């Protein structure tokens, strides 16, 4: 019998509020090969249908039928980066003809435009640019950037700087991670993107992003943020060279981070989990050769989406697909595989778009609302920390 959660076992999953790591591994090793050879346009094979039903029912039980979204703008303030990740088509050397580093006037103009369009959040990340200093201090540069934005737009939620950027600033200035996070939080960083996680398995990281922080450092920085009152998201880069065992190990790390935040009564924790399928149309050649395809596979991504809900849902309630990577249609499908949030409008997404993603650089709130309504679900605009904005739509 398939190790997929059968319809007859659905009640057990709901009663237990999820599955174990071993069950997650069994589901993935059984379902992923079926998904990889199935046509998304055809009716689902019974094992996949059972998994889809289980994840959707658990989603409904844990968070209900409302689907949330946030009006935000993404600002990648520089593409100059000292690192050379195998999957990244975004980074540039400082001497490249298409390298850029936005000045504060340009950034403030982008924020003003976002606010005029109803944005409640600015998501800001950039490359690791050693020249990004105020005087001789990297931290002072980032503080000035944040202070300028928050002085001009005190109402905006600033969701900024990945754990990798925190490590970079700490290294450049000889500071501790806690000192850097506290200093940025004090001047206006409200929450931190849980990016640069890729896959939290060092054997994978050593191949796809050998210059990036290791698993232990990523976990340490995120836990430190929670301890200091800075909420984070969590992500996984999937669909490349990682195995089901790697995927489960990654999910276990996130589960343990959240459990630790709750056990220690930290003032902040993880708000959401976002699955980021690999896009490699224009990625560096080595990675394209390792993976052997350039666009995400929809059904395998949905299988992992479902397993993530079944495994993490009790601890991380909000699950979000990436419309940038899957397209809005694929992301809308993910709402039936365990997701309850459709993400943000973004307005300008660069990192995945330059890799050849086909989802676009931005969507309107109306497009997100229409996609949610197409499933008969209730849309609800939210803040970054999942508080409701305005009336139900």
PDB file of C-alpha atoms in Angstrom, residues 8-305:
ATOM      1  CA  UNK A   8      -9.047   6.468   5.192  1.00  0.00           C
ATOM      2  CA  UNK A   9      -6.119   7.871   7.191  1.00  0.00           C
ATOM      3  CA  UNK A  10      -7.178  11.491   6.807  1.00  0.00           C
ATOM      4  CA  UNK A  11      -8.977  11.594  10.136  1.00  0.00           C
ATOM      5  CA  UNK A  12      -5.810  10.433  11.901  1.00  0.00           C
ATOM      6  CA  UNK A  13      -3.806  13.287  10.354  1.00  0.00           C
ATOM      7  CA  UNK A  14      -6.427  15.816  11.412  1.00  0.00           C
ATOM      8  CA  UNK A  15      -6.684  14.389  14.914  1.00  0.00           C
ATOM      9  CA  UNK A  16      -2.911  14.473  15.379  1.00  0.00           C
ATOM     10  CA  UNK A  17      -2.743  17.965  13.828  1.00  0.00           C
ATOM     11  CA  UNK A  18      -0.005  16.885  11.458  1.00  0.00           C
ATOM     12  CA  UNK A  19       2.647  14.296  10.631  1.00  0.00           C
ATOM     13  CA  UNK A  20       6.086  13.235  11.881  1.00  0.00           C
ATOM     14  CA  UNK A  21       9.405  13.731  10.100  1.00  0.00           C
ATOM     15  CA  UNK A  22       9.438  10.072   9.122  1.00  0.00           C
ATOM     16  CA  UNK A  23       5.936  10.345   7.686  1.00  0.00           C
ATOM     17  CA  UNK A  24       6.965  13.490   5.792  1.00  0.00           C
ATOM     18  CA  UNK A  25       9.928  11.626   4.300  1.00  0.00           C
ATOM     19  CA  UNK A  26       7.742   8.677   3.306  1.00  0.00           C
ATOM     20  CA  UNK A  27       5.213  10.985   1.686  1.00  0.00           C
ATOM     21  CA  UNK A  28       7.872  12.792  -0.325  1.00  0.00           C
ATOM     22  CA  UNK A  29       9.729   9.686  -1.483  1.00  0.00           C
ATOM     23  CA  UNK A  30       6.462   8.164  -2.664  1.00  0.00           C
ATOM     24  CA  UNK A  31       4.678  11.229  -4.040  1.00  0.00           C
ATOM     25  CA  UNK A  32       7.478  13.132  -5.769  1.00  0.00           C
ATOM     26  CA  UNK A  33       8.215  10.455  -8.433  1.00  0.00           C
ATOM     27  CA  UNK A  34       4.479  10.203  -9.182  1.00  0.00           C
ATOM     28  CA  UNK A  35       4.204  13.986  -9.414  1.00  0.00           C
ATOM     29  CA  UNK A  36       7.243  14.265 -11.685  1.00  0.00           C
ATOM     30  CA  UNK A  37       5.668  11.973 -14.281  1.00  0.00           C
ATOM     31  CA  UNK A  38       2.052  13.179 -14.014  1.00  0.00           C
ATOM     32  CA  UNK A  39       0.334  15.765 -16.219  1.00  0.00           C
ATOM     33  CA  UNK A  40      -0.959  18.735 -14.172  1.00  0.00           C
ATOM     34  CA  UNK A  41      -3.814  19.059 -16.689  1.00  0.00           C
ATOM     35  CA  UNK A  42      -5.078  15.537 -16.004  1.00  0.00           C
ATOM     36  CA  UNK A  43      -6.984  14.294 -12.937  1.00  0.00           C
ATOM     37  CA  UNK A  44      -4.638  13.652 -10.042  1.00  0.00           C
ATOM     38  CA  UNK A  45      -3.495  10.069  -9.450  1.00  0.00           C
ATOM     39  CA  UNK A  46      -5.159   8.719  -6.256  1.00  0.00           C
ATOM     40  CA  UNK A  47      -2.050   9.085  -4.027  1.00  0.00           C
ATOM     41  CA  UNK A  48      -1.622  12.742  -5.002  1.00  0.00           C
ATOM     42  CA  UNK A  49      -5.324  13.400  -4.636  1.00  0.00           C
ATOM     43  CA  UNK A  50      -5.234  11.941  -1.117  1.00  0.00           C
ATOM     44  CA  UNK A  51      -2.271  14.176  -0.205  1.00  0.00           C
ATOM     45  CA  UNK A  52      -3.966  17.237  -1.665  1.00  0.00           C
ATOM     46  CA  UNK A  53      -7.181  16.548   0.250  1.00  0.00           C
ATOM     47  CA  UNK A  54      -5.308  15.953   3.521  1.00  0.00           C
ATOM     48  CA  UNK A  55      -3.287  19.175   3.284  1.00  0.00           C
ATOM     49  CA  UNK A  56      -6.312  21.223   2.256  1.00  0.00           C
ATOM     50  CA  UNK A  57      -8.426  19.865   5.082  1.00  0.00           C
ATOM     51  CA  UNK A  58      -5.681  20.497   7.639  1.00  0.00           C
ATOM     52  CA  UNK A  59      -5.262  24.034   6.297  1.00  0.00           C
ATOM     53  CA  UNK A  60      -8.987  24.619   6.704  1.00  0.00           C
ATOM     54  CA  UNK A  61      -8.889  23.221  10.236  1.00  0.00           C
ATOM     55  CA  UNK A  62      -5.863  25.255  11.301  1.00  0.00           C
ATOM     56  CA  UNK A  63      -6.490  28.642   9.672  1.00  0.00           C
ATOM     57  CA  UNK A  64      -9.916  28.563   8.042  1.00  0.00           C
ATOM     58  CA  UNK A  65     -10.993  29.591   4.559  1.00  0.00           C
ATOM     59  CA  UNK A  66      -9.800  33.200   4.488  1.00  0.00           C
ATOM     60  CA  UNK A  67      -6.856  33.822   2.140  1.00  0.00           C
ATOM     61  CA  UNK A  68      -4.643  36.758   3.039  1.00  0.00           C
ATOM     62  CA  UNK A  69      -2.339  39.006   1.019  1.00  0.00           C
ATOM     63  CA  UNK A  70      -0.229  42.102   1.678  1.00  0.00           C
ATOM     64  CA  UNK A  71       0.211  45.252  -0.386  1.00  0.00           C
ATOM     65  CA  UNK A  72       3.957  45.748  -0.473  1.00  0.00           C
ATOM     66  CA  UNK A  73       6.876  46.847  -2.580  1.00  0.00           C
ATOM     67  CA  UNK A  74      10.099  44.961  -3.050  1.00  0.00           C
ATOM     68  CA  UNK A  75      13.269  47.064  -3.252  1.00  0.00           C
ATOM     69  CA  UNK A  76      16.578  45.390  -4.112  1.00  0.00           C
ATOM     70  CA  UNK A  77      18.814  48.352  -3.430  1.00  0.00           C
ATOM     71  CA  UNK A  78      21.970  46.942  -5.057  1.00  0.00           C
ATOM     72  CA  UNK A  79      22.934  43.991  -7.215  1.00  0.00           C
ATOM     73  CA  UNK A  80      26.619  44.348  -6.378  1.00  0.00           C
ATOM     74  CA  UNK A  81      27.604  41.289  -4.381  1.00  0.00           C
ATOM     75  CA  UNK A  82      30.840  39.729  -3.208  1.00  0.00           C
ATOM     76  CA  UNK A  83      29.384  36.199  -3.320  1.00  0.00           C
ATOM     77  CA  UNK A  84      28.868  33.856  -6.275  1.00  0.00           C
ATOM     78  CA  UNK A  85      25.919  31.546  -5.541  1.00  0.00           C
ATOM     79  CA  UNK A  86      25.421  28.864  -8.185  1.00  0.00           C
ATOM     80  CA  UNK A  87      21.719  29.656  -8.668  1.00  0.00           C
ATOM     81  CA  UNK A  88      21.915  33.462  -8.718  1.00  0.00           C
ATOM     82  CA  UNK A  89      21.465  35.432 -11.929  1.00  0.00           C
ATOM     83  CA  UNK A  90      21.033  38.706 -10.015  1.00  0.00           C
ATOM     84  CA  UNK A  91      24.466  39.478  -8.546  1.00  0.00           C
ATOM     85  CA  UNK A  92      27.044  41.605 -10.373  1.00  0.00           C
ATOM     86  CA  UNK A  93      30.617  42.699  -9.801  1.00  0.00           C
ATOM     87  CA  UNK A  94      30.943  46.408  -9.061  1.00  0.00           C
ATOM     88  CA  UNK A  95      32.686  46.909 -12.423  1.00  0.00           C
ATOM     89  CA  UNK A  96      29.895  45.319 -14.495  1.00  0.00           C
ATOM     90  CA  UNK A  97      28.085  47.576 -16.934  1.00  0.00           C
ATOM     91  CA  UNK A  98      24.703  46.696 -15.464  1.00  0.00           C
ATOM     92  CA  UNK A  99      25.720  46.881 -11.815  1.00  0.00           C
ATOM     93  CA  UNK A 100      23.630  49.296  -9.765  1.00  0.00           C
ATOM     94  CA  UNK A 101      23.433  50.764  -6.278  1.00  0.00           C
ATOM     95  CA  UNK A 102      20.392  52.930  -5.614  1.00  0.00           C
ATOM     96  CA  UNK A 103      20.883  56.259  -3.874  1.00  0.00           C
ATOM     97  CA  UNK A 104      18.611  57.256  -1.027  1.00  0.00           C
ATOM     98  CA  UNK A 105      16.607  59.699  -3.162  1.00  0.00           C
ATOM     99  CA  UNK A 106      15.674  56.887  -5.569  1.00  0.00           C
ATOM    100  CA  UNK A 107      14.777  54.565  -2.716  1.00  0.00           C
ATOM    101  CA  UNK A 108      12.586  57.207  -1.046  1.00  0.00           C
ATOM    102  CA  UNK A 109      10.856  57.848  -4.368  1.00  0.00           C
ATOM    103  CA  UNK A 110      10.055  54.149  -4.675  1.00  0.00           C
ATOM    104  CA  UNK A 111       8.703  54.070  -1.112  1.00  0.00           C
ATOM    105  CA  UNK A 112       6.576  57.157  -1.761  1.00  0.00           C
ATOM    106  CA  UNK A 113       5.117  55.542  -4.875  1.00  0.00           C
ATOM    107  CA  UNK A 114       4.364  52.348  -2.927  1.00  0.00           C
ATOM    108  CA  UNK A 115       2.639  54.261  -0.125  1.00  0.00           C
ATOM    109  CA  UNK A 116       0.548  56.119  -2.702  1.00  0.00           C
ATOM    110  CA  UNK A 117      -0.594  52.707  -3.973  1.00  0.00           C
ATOM    111  CA  UNK A 118      -1.652  51.607  -0.509  1.00  0.00           C
ATOM    112  CA  UNK A 119       1.418  49.636   0.532  1.00  0.00           C
ATOM    113  CA  UNK A 120       1.795  48.812   4.211  1.00  0.00           C
ATOM    114  CA  UNK A 121       5.186  47.093   3.799  1.00  0.00           C
ATOM    115  CA  UNK A 122       8.521  47.680   2.143  1.00  0.00           C
ATOM    116  CA  UNK A 123      10.585  44.530   1.662  1.00  0.00           C
ATOM    117  CA  UNK A 124      14.218  45.503   1.191  1.00  0.00           C
ATOM    118  CA  UNK A 125      17.244  43.319   0.506  1.00  0.00           C
ATOM    119  CA  UNK A 126      20.360  43.675  -1.571  1.00  0.00           C
ATOM    120  CA  UNK A 127      23.648  42.170  -2.581  1.00  0.00           C
ATOM    121  CA  UNK A 128      26.623  42.099  -0.227  1.00  0.00           C
ATOM    122  CA  UNK A 129      28.422  45.241  -1.353  1.00  0.00           C
ATOM    123  CA  UNK A 130      31.669  45.849   0.571  1.00  0.00           C
ATOM    124  CA  UNK A 131      31.576  49.501  -0.497  1.00  0.00           C
ATOM    125  CA  UNK A 132      28.227  50.045   1.244  1.00  0.00           C
ATOM    126  CA  UNK A 133      29.622  51.957   4.190  1.00  0.00           C
ATOM    127  CA  UNK A 134      29.084  55.247   5.963  1.00  0.00           C
ATOM    128  CA  UNK A 135      32.551  56.359   6.932  1.00  0.00           C
ATOM    129  CA  UNK A 136      34.205  53.028   7.607  1.00  0.00           C
ATOM    130  CA  UNK A 137      31.105  51.366   9.039  1.00  0.00           C
ATOM    131  CA  UNK A 138      28.802  48.977   7.212  1.00  0.00           C
ATOM    132  CA  UNK A 139      26.296  49.064  10.080  1.00  0.00           C
ATOM    133  CA  UNK A 140      26.150  52.852   9.945  1.00  0.00           C
ATOM    134  CA  UNK A 141      25.290  52.732   6.234  1.00  0.00           C
ATOM    135  CA  UNK A 142      22.397  50.330   6.830  1.00  0.00           C
ATOM    136  CA  UNK A 143      21.218  52.377   9.822  1.00  0.00           C
ATOM    137  CA  UNK A 144      21.209  55.557   7.724  1.00  0.00           C
ATOM    138  CA  UNK A 145      19.231  53.780   5.004  1.00  0.00           C
ATOM    139  CA  UNK A 146      16.621  52.623   7.503  1.00  0.00           C
ATOM    140  CA  UNK A 147      16.481  55.941   9.356  1.00  0.00           C
ATOM    141  CA  UNK A 148      15.874  57.903   6.151  1.00  0.00           C
ATOM    142  CA  UNK A 149      12.981  55.627   5.152  1.00  0.00           C
ATOM    143  CA  UNK A 150      11.349  55.585   8.567  1.00  0.00           C
ATOM    144  CA  UNK A 151      11.747  59.331   9.088  1.00  0.00           C
ATOM    145  CA  UNK A 152       9.956  60.045   5.815  1.00  0.00           C
ATOM    146  CA  UNK A 153       7.412  57.206   6.171  1.00  0.00           C
ATOM    147  CA  UNK A 154       7.045  56.282   9.841  1.00  0.00           C
ATOM    148  CA  UNK A 155       3.861  54.301   9.152  1.00  0.00           C
ATOM    149  CA  UNK A 156       5.497  51.820   6.783  1.00  0.00           C
ATOM    150  CA  UNK A 157       6.527  48.378   8.032  1.00  0.00           C
ATOM    151  CA  UNK A 158      10.134  47.758   7.035  1.00  0.00           C
ATOM    152  CA  UNK A 159      10.762  44.066   6.342  1.00  0.00           C
ATOM    153  CA  UNK A 160      14.464  44.105   5.650  1.00  0.00           C
ATOM    154  CA  UNK A 161      17.836  42.378   5.497  1.00  0.00           C
ATOM    155  CA  UNK A 162      18.304  38.626   5.396  1.00  0.00           C
ATOM    156  CA  UNK A 163      20.350  36.631   7.909  1.00  0.00           C
ATOM    157  CA  UNK A 164      23.141  36.659   5.313  1.00  0.00           C
ATOM    158  CA  UNK A 165      23.126  40.466   5.301  1.00  0.00           C
ATOM    159  CA  UNK A 166      23.186  40.507   9.109  1.00  0.00           C
ATOM    160  CA  UNK A 167      26.264  38.251   9.096  1.00  0.00           C
ATOM    161  CA  UNK A 168      27.896  40.435   6.432  1.00  0.00           C
ATOM    162  CA  UNK A 169      27.387  43.629   8.456  1.00  0.00           C
ATOM    163  CA  UNK A 170      28.603  41.934  11.652  1.00  0.00           C
ATOM    164  CA  UNK A 171      31.725  40.664   9.893  1.00  0.00           C
ATOM    165  CA  UNK A 172      32.512  43.999   8.263  1.00  0.00           C
ATOM    166  CA  UNK A 173      32.208  45.917  11.538  1.00  0.00           C
ATOM    167  CA  UNK A 174      33.437  43.304  13.985  1.00  0.00           C
ATOM    168  CA  UNK A 175      30.076  43.235  15.780  1.00  0.00           C
ATOM    169  CA  UNK A 176      27.980  40.414  17.192  1.00  0.00           C
ATOM    170  CA  UNK A 177      24.801  39.359  15.412  1.00  0.00           C
ATOM    171  CA  UNK A 178      22.786  40.572  18.394  1.00  0.00           C
ATOM    172  CA  UNK A 179      24.419  44.013  18.248  1.00  0.00           C
ATOM    173  CA  UNK A 180      23.643  44.362  14.542  1.00  0.00           C
ATOM    174  CA  UNK A 181      20.031  43.182  14.837  1.00  0.00           C
ATOM    175  CA  UNK A 182      19.357  45.366  17.884  1.00  0.00           C
ATOM    176  CA  UNK A 183      20.885  48.433  16.219  1.00  0.00           C
ATOM    177  CA  UNK A 184      18.814  47.982  13.048  1.00  0.00           C
ATOM    178  CA  UNK A 185      15.653  47.237  15.006  1.00  0.00           C
ATOM    179  CA  UNK A 186      16.158  50.379  17.071  1.00  0.00           C
ATOM    180  CA  UNK A 187      16.224  52.632  13.993  1.00  0.00           C
ATOM    181  CA  UNK A 188      13.252  51.012  12.288  1.00  0.00           C
ATOM    182  CA  UNK A 189      13.692  47.468  10.932  1.00  0.00           C
ATOM    183  CA  UNK A 190      10.411  45.863  11.958  1.00  0.00           C
ATOM    184  CA  UNK A 191      10.920  42.289  10.716  1.00  0.00           C
ATOM    185  CA  UNK A 192      13.418  40.189   8.819  1.00  0.00           C
ATOM    186  CA  UNK A 193      13.002  38.058   5.676  1.00  0.00           C
ATOM    187  CA  UNK A 194      13.946  34.438   6.291  1.00  0.00           C
ATOM    188  CA  UNK A 195      15.788  34.260   2.991  1.00  0.00           C
ATOM    189  CA  UNK A 196      19.356  33.012   2.373  1.00  0.00           C
ATOM    190  CA  UNK A 197      18.103  29.764   3.913  1.00  0.00           C
ATOM    191  CA  UNK A 198      18.137  27.967   0.549  1.00  0.00           C
ATOM    192  CA  UNK A 199      18.324  24.407   1.967  1.00  0.00           C
ATOM    193  CA  UNK A 200      19.483  24.136   5.568  1.00  0.00           C
ATOM    194  CA  UNK A 201      21.785  21.184   4.908  1.00  0.00           C
ATOM    195  CA  UNK A 202      25.483  22.014   4.696  1.00  0.00           C
ATOM    196  CA  UNK A 203      26.253  19.330   2.094  1.00  0.00           C
ATOM    197  CA  UNK A 204      23.798  21.073  -0.241  1.00  0.00           C
ATOM    198  CA  UNK A 205      24.937  24.569   0.690  1.00  0.00           C
ATOM    199  CA  UNK A 206      28.582  23.690   0.031  1.00  0.00           C
ATOM    200  CA  UNK A 207      27.657  23.039  -3.593  1.00  0.00           C
ATOM    201  CA  UNK A 208      25.017  25.661  -4.448  1.00  0.00           C
ATOM    202  CA  UNK A 209      26.140  28.553  -2.195  1.00  0.00           C
ATOM    203  CA  UNK A 210      29.569  27.730  -0.700  1.00  0.00           C
ATOM    204  CA  UNK A 211      30.303  31.343   0.272  1.00  0.00           C
ATOM    205  CA  UNK A 212      27.044  31.778   2.183  1.00  0.00           C
ATOM    206  CA  UNK A 213      26.606  31.317   5.906  1.00  0.00           C
ATOM    207  CA  UNK A 214      26.260  27.728   7.068  1.00  0.00           C
ATOM    208  CA  UNK A 215      23.143  26.176   8.555  1.00  0.00           C
ATOM    209  CA  UNK A 216      24.124  26.778  12.184  1.00  0.00           C
ATOM    210  CA  UNK A 217      24.807  30.473  11.555  1.00  0.00           C
ATOM    211  CA  UNK A 218      21.493  30.987   9.750  1.00  0.00           C
ATOM    212  CA  UNK A 219      19.651  29.357  12.636  1.00  0.00           C
ATOM    213  CA  UNK A 220      21.604  31.350  15.224  1.00  0.00           C
ATOM    214  CA  UNK A 221      20.821  34.670  13.544  1.00  0.00           C
ATOM    215  CA  UNK A 222      17.104  33.917  13.197  1.00  0.00           C
ATOM    216  CA  UNK A 223      16.839  32.737  16.794  1.00  0.00           C
ATOM    217  CA  UNK A 224      18.675  35.881  17.923  1.00  0.00           C
ATOM    218  CA  UNK A 225      16.180  38.007  15.993  1.00  0.00           C
ATOM    219  CA  UNK A 226      13.270  36.265  17.721  1.00  0.00           C
ATOM    220  CA  UNK A 227      14.907  36.735  21.113  1.00  0.00           C
ATOM    221  CA  UNK A 228      15.322  40.455  20.406  1.00  0.00           C
ATOM    222  CA  UNK A 229      11.722  40.919  19.265  1.00  0.00           C
ATOM    223  CA  UNK A 230      12.249  40.872  15.495  1.00  0.00           C
ATOM    224  CA  UNK A 231       9.770  38.631  13.658  1.00  0.00           C
ATOM    225  CA  UNK A 232      10.969  36.667  10.639  1.00  0.00           C
ATOM    226  CA  UNK A 233       9.586  34.675   7.765  1.00  0.00           C
ATOM    227  CA  UNK A 234      11.013  31.306   6.667  1.00  0.00           C
ATOM    228  CA  UNK A 235      11.756  29.971   3.194  1.00  0.00           C
ATOM    229  CA  UNK A 236      13.098  26.955   1.292  1.00  0.00           C
ATOM    230  CA  UNK A 237      14.691  26.951  -2.157  1.00  0.00           C
ATOM    231  CA  UNK A 238      13.458  23.679  -3.659  1.00  0.00           C
ATOM    232  CA  UNK A 239      13.446  21.686  -6.875  1.00  0.00           C
ATOM    233  CA  UNK A 240      17.170  21.678  -7.645  1.00  0.00           C
ATOM    234  CA  UNK A 241      19.752  19.189  -6.302  1.00  0.00           C
ATOM    235  CA  UNK A 242      18.231  18.611  -2.857  1.00  0.00           C
ATOM    236  CA  UNK A 243      16.750  15.245  -1.871  1.00  0.00           C
ATOM    237  CA  UNK A 244      13.574  14.437   0.116  1.00  0.00           C
ATOM    238  CA  UNK A 245      15.807  13.800   3.130  1.00  0.00           C
ATOM    239  CA  UNK A 246      17.292  17.301   2.723  1.00  0.00           C
ATOM    240  CA  UNK A 247      13.811  18.814   2.441  1.00  0.00           C
ATOM    241  CA  UNK A 248      12.667  17.123   5.645  1.00  0.00           C
ATOM    242  CA  UNK A 249      15.842  18.154   7.477  1.00  0.00           C
ATOM    243  CA  UNK A 250      15.159  21.762   6.448  1.00  0.00           C
ATOM    244  CA  UNK A 251      11.562  21.589   7.678  1.00  0.00           C
ATOM    245  CA  UNK A 252      12.747  20.089  10.967  1.00  0.00           C
ATOM    246  CA  UNK A 253      15.120  23.019  11.519  1.00  0.00           C
ATOM    247  CA  UNK A 254      12.258  25.470  11.020  1.00  0.00           C
ATOM    248  CA  UNK A 255       9.971  23.491  13.320  1.00  0.00           C
ATOM    249  CA  UNK A 256      12.638  23.434  16.031  1.00  0.00           C
ATOM    250  CA  UNK A 257      13.278  27.178  15.671  1.00  0.00           C
ATOM    251  CA  UNK A 258       9.590  27.895  16.189  1.00  0.00           C
ATOM    252  CA  UNK A 259       9.341  25.473  19.095  1.00  0.00           C
ATOM    253  CA  UNK A 260      12.325  27.141  20.755  1.00  0.00           C
ATOM    254  CA  UNK A 261      10.769  30.603  20.350  1.00  0.00           C
ATOM    255  CA  UNK A 262       7.563  29.379  21.950  1.00  0.00           C
ATOM    256  CA  UNK A 263       9.266  27.419  24.740  1.00  0.00           C
ATOM    257  CA  UNK A 264      11.447  30.395  25.695  1.00  0.00           C
ATOM    258  CA  UNK A 265       8.578  32.841  25.272  1.00  0.00           C
ATOM    259  CA  UNK A 266      10.566  34.991  22.862  1.00  0.00           C
ATOM    260  CA  UNK A 267       8.737  38.200  21.891  1.00  0.00           C
ATOM    261  CA  UNK A 268       8.886  37.250  18.176  1.00  0.00           C
ATOM    262  CA  UNK A 269       8.899  34.134  16.015  1.00  0.00           C
ATOM    263  CA  UNK A 270       8.304  32.921  12.437  1.00  0.00           C
ATOM    264  CA  UNK A 271       5.207  34.378  10.760  1.00  0.00           C
ATOM    265  CA  UNK A 272       5.051  32.217   7.625  1.00  0.00           C
ATOM    266  CA  UNK A 273       6.671  29.567   5.457  1.00  0.00           C
ATOM    267  CA  UNK A 274       7.324  30.280   1.775  1.00  0.00           C
ATOM    268  CA  UNK A 275       8.368  27.610  -0.716  1.00  0.00           C
ATOM    269  CA  UNK A 276      10.609  29.020  -3.445  1.00  0.00           C
ATOM    270  CA  UNK A 277      10.985  26.639  -6.412  1.00  0.00           C
ATOM    271  CA  UNK A 278      14.223  27.036  -8.343  1.00  0.00           C
ATOM    272  CA  UNK A 279      14.136  29.079 -11.563  1.00  0.00           C
ATOM    273  CA  UNK A 280      17.243  28.663 -13.706  1.00  0.00           C
ATOM    274  CA  UNK A 281      16.509  29.981 -17.191  1.00  0.00           C
ATOM    275  CA  UNK A 282      19.355  32.486 -16.889  1.00  0.00           C
ATOM    276  CA  UNK A 283      21.148  31.081 -13.847  1.00  0.00           C
ATOM    277  CA  UNK A 284      24.875  30.252 -13.974  1.00  0.00           C
ATOM    278  CA  UNK A 285      25.659  27.367 -16.324  1.00  0.00           C
ATOM    279  CA  UNK A 286      26.850  24.859 -13.694  1.00  0.00           C
ATOM    280  CA  UNK A 287      23.585  24.971 -11.783  1.00  0.00           C
ATOM    281  CA  UNK A 288      21.564  24.610 -14.976  1.00  0.00           C
ATOM    282  CA  UNK A 289      23.567  21.513 -15.835  1.00  0.00           C
ATOM    283  CA  UNK A 290      23.124  20.007 -12.362  1.00  0.00           C
ATOM    284  CA  UNK A 291      19.371  20.533 -12.376  1.00  0.00           C
ATOM    285  CA  UNK A 292      18.658  19.832 -16.056  1.00  0.00           C
ATOM    286  CA  UNK A 293      15.622  22.115 -16.400  1.00  0.00           C
ATOM    287  CA  UNK A 294      14.963  25.822 -16.184  1.00  0.00           C
ATOM    288  CA  UNK A 295      11.444  26.275 -14.814  1.00  0.00           C
ATOM    289  CA  UNK A 296       9.733  24.832 -11.709  1.00  0.00           C
ATOM    290  CA  UNK A 297       7.794  21.581 -11.966  1.00  0.00           C
ATOM    291  CA  UNK A 298       4.310  22.395 -10.760  1.00  0.00           C
ATOM    292  CA  UNK A 299       3.120  19.093  -9.296  1.00  0.00           C
ATOM    293  CA  UNK A 300       6.328  18.277  -7.366  1.00  0.00           C
ATOM    294  CA  UNK A 301       6.215  21.806  -5.932  1.00  0.00           C
ATOM    295  CA  UNK A 302       2.596  21.277  -4.870  1.00  0.00           C
ATOM    296  CA  UNK A 303       3.500  17.945  -3.253  1.00  0.00           C
ATOM    297  CA  UNK A 304       6.176  19.643  -1.147  1.00  0.00           C
ATOM    298  CA  UNK A 305       3.721  22.444  -0.382  1.00  0.00           C
TER     299      UNK A 305
END
